[in-house]
Amino acid sequence: MKQQKQIIVLVVLILVAVGIWGWSWYDPKSGSNGNNSTFLQKPEPLNFPNPTIRWDEVERRRKAEYKGIGINPFSTEGPRPPVVPAPHVPQPGEAGGPPLVSAAPPPLELPASMKFFGYGNVPNDSARRAFLEDGDEVYIVNEGDTLMGRYKILKINNASLEFEEVGSGRRGQKTLEDQGPTA
């Protein structure tokens, strides 16, 4: 019984193989079974613009000489970088050089009458607030606020206040002033 099942499976596999082979030869366009297959037909030439050999180019390439650049392809060392002379950089005041520049501007300061006298936090709020006074005016500012429309408060530290001038981007720092005991 076992050998009979094997023979049936073999016959079914042979029929499937014959069916696949026959299907591969079938051409649905012509309805034929592959008598005029495409590999037996005359090949069409490729679409080259000019298929003639240019003998002048062949001769020119034959006569060309190889000129190496001094690199050994079998060496593990890389090529040496070319030696480039340092360009002449004109000095300030020299013809073609940058103009003479005066010393750096002085550090940015808040107005002399402005005093940074303290800082603090509001409960349940992580932002620090700085307390500044200018005569009778008292300013309470957070980090990121603009003071007097001119100075942006960058960082409020324990002993200093960092700020930036909005127009120029220059930065400055104001230290905490100790008021001392009042009498």
Tab-separated table of C-alpha atoms in Angstrom, residues 32-134:
chain	number	residue	atom	x	y	z
A	32	SER	CA	0.526	29.369	-30.071
A	33	ASN	CA	2.490	26.861	-28.084
A	34	GLY	CA	5.912	28.407	-28.655
A	35	ASN	CA	6.941	27.344	-32.141
A	36	ASN	CA	8.114	30.865	-32.948
A	37	SER	CA	9.834	31.695	-29.675
A	38	THR	CA	11.599	35.003	-29.272
A	39	PHE	CA	15.089	33.566	-28.770
A	40	LEU	CA	15.035	32.101	-32.282
A	41	GLN	CA	14.145	35.409	-33.927
A	42	LYS	CA	16.666	37.832	-35.418
A	43	PRO	CA	17.894	40.259	-32.731
A	44	GLU	CA	17.143	43.950	-33.123
A	45	PRO	CA	20.133	46.314	-33.090
A	46	LEU	CA	20.577	48.565	-30.066
A	47	ASN	CA	19.812	52.227	-30.455
A	48	PHE	CA	23.370	53.664	-30.573
A	49	PRO	CA	23.769	57.109	-32.127
A	50	ASN	CA	26.774	56.090	-34.251
A	51	PRO	CA	27.898	52.454	-34.066
A	52	THR	CA	30.995	52.911	-36.249
A	53	ILE	CA	34.404	52.617	-34.658
A	54	ARG	CA	36.308	55.868	-34.453
A	55	TRP	CA	39.819	54.768	-35.311
A	56	ASP	CA	41.291	58.185	-34.583
A	57	GLU	CA	40.164	57.908	-30.939
A	58	VAL	CA	41.509	54.376	-30.687
A	59	GLU	CA	44.927	55.507	-31.975
A	60	ARG	CA	44.998	58.526	-29.690
A	61	ARG	CA	44.330	56.315	-26.672
A	62	ARG	CA	46.931	53.769	-27.755
A	63	LYS	CA	49.617	56.420	-28.047
A	64	ALA	CA	48.833	57.996	-24.676
A	65	GLU	CA	51.550	57.588	-22.054
A	66	TYR	CA	50.865	56.774	-18.461
A	67	LYS	CA	52.145	59.479	-16.162
A	68	GLY	CA	52.043	58.423	-12.536
A	69	ILE	CA	51.736	60.826	-9.662
A	70	GLY	CA	54.287	59.094	-7.474
A	71	ILE	CA	51.923	57.010	-5.351
A	72	ASN	CA	52.792	53.382	-4.717
A	73	PRO	CA	49.481	51.452	-4.814
A	74	PHE	CA	51.061	48.660	-2.743
A	75	SER	CA	52.205	50.903	0.090
A	76	THR	CA	50.263	51.136	3.338
A	77	GLU	CA	51.260	54.779	3.772
A	78	GLY	CA	48.987	57.437	2.376
A	79	PRO	CA	50.133	60.084	-0.060
A	80	ARG	CA	52.011	63.039	1.336
A	81	PRO	CA	50.000	66.218	1.406
A	82	PRO	CA	51.184	68.867	-1.030
A	83	VAL	CA	53.291	71.657	0.408
A	84	VAL	CA	51.294	74.857	0.253
A	85	PRO	CA	53.052	78.109	1.115
A	86	ALA	CA	51.353	80.073	3.853
A	87	PRO	CA	49.416	82.988	2.409
A	88	HIS	CA	50.490	86.466	3.406
A	89	VAL	CA	47.983	87.921	5.836
A	90	PRO	CA	48.066	91.708	5.790
A	91	GLN	CA	48.429	93.342	9.171
A	92	PRO	CA	46.001	95.993	10.431
A	93	GLY	CA	46.845	99.323	8.844
A	94	GLU	CA	48.717	97.674	5.956
A	95	ALA	CA	47.373	98.075	2.409
A	96	GLY	CA	44.624	95.498	1.855
A	97	GLY	CA	44.501	94.610	5.539
A	98	PRO	CA	41.681	95.036	7.990
A	99	PRO	CA	41.107	98.516	9.347
A	100	LEU	CA	42.598	99.456	12.671
A	101	VAL	CA	40.223	98.513	15.447
A	102	SER	CA	40.128	100.236	18.767
A	103	ALA	CA	40.169	98.295	22.014
A	104	ALA	CA	37.168	96.146	22.896
A	105	PRO	CA	34.168	98.080	24.149
A	106	PRO	CA	33.754	98.266	27.903
A	107	PRO	CA	31.538	95.620	29.498
A	108	LEU	CA	27.838	96.358	29.505
A	109	GLU	CA	26.520	97.913	32.722
A	110	LEU	CA	23.056	98.668	34.018
A	111	PRO	CA	22.459	102.347	34.819
A	112	ALA	CA	24.547	103.437	37.822
A	113	SER	CA	21.434	104.260	39.861
A	114	MET	CA	20.047	100.700	39.379
A	115	LYS	CA	20.718	98.359	42.329
A	116	PHE	CA	20.284	94.574	42.428
A	117	PHE	CA	19.287	94.020	46.037
A	118	GLY	CA	17.795	90.529	46.135
A	119	TYR	CA	16.231	87.498	44.549
A	120	GLY	CA	13.599	84.941	45.460
A	121	ASN	CA	11.237	82.176	44.395
A	122	VAL	CA	7.466	82.014	44.573
A	123	PRO	CA	6.246	78.823	46.295
A	124	ASN	CA	5.323	76.078	43.804
A	125	ASP	CA	7.103	77.976	41.005
A	126	SER	CA	10.610	77.190	39.778
A	127	ALA	CA	11.318	80.569	38.172
A	128	ARG	CA	13.602	82.887	40.116
A	129	ARG	CA	12.777	86.551	40.462
A	130	ALA	CA	15.248	89.385	40.870
A	131	PHE	CA	14.524	92.582	42.779
A	132	LEU	CA	16.034	95.794	41.431
A	133	GLU	CA	15.541	99.372	42.454
A	134	ASP	CA	16.138	102.581	40.580
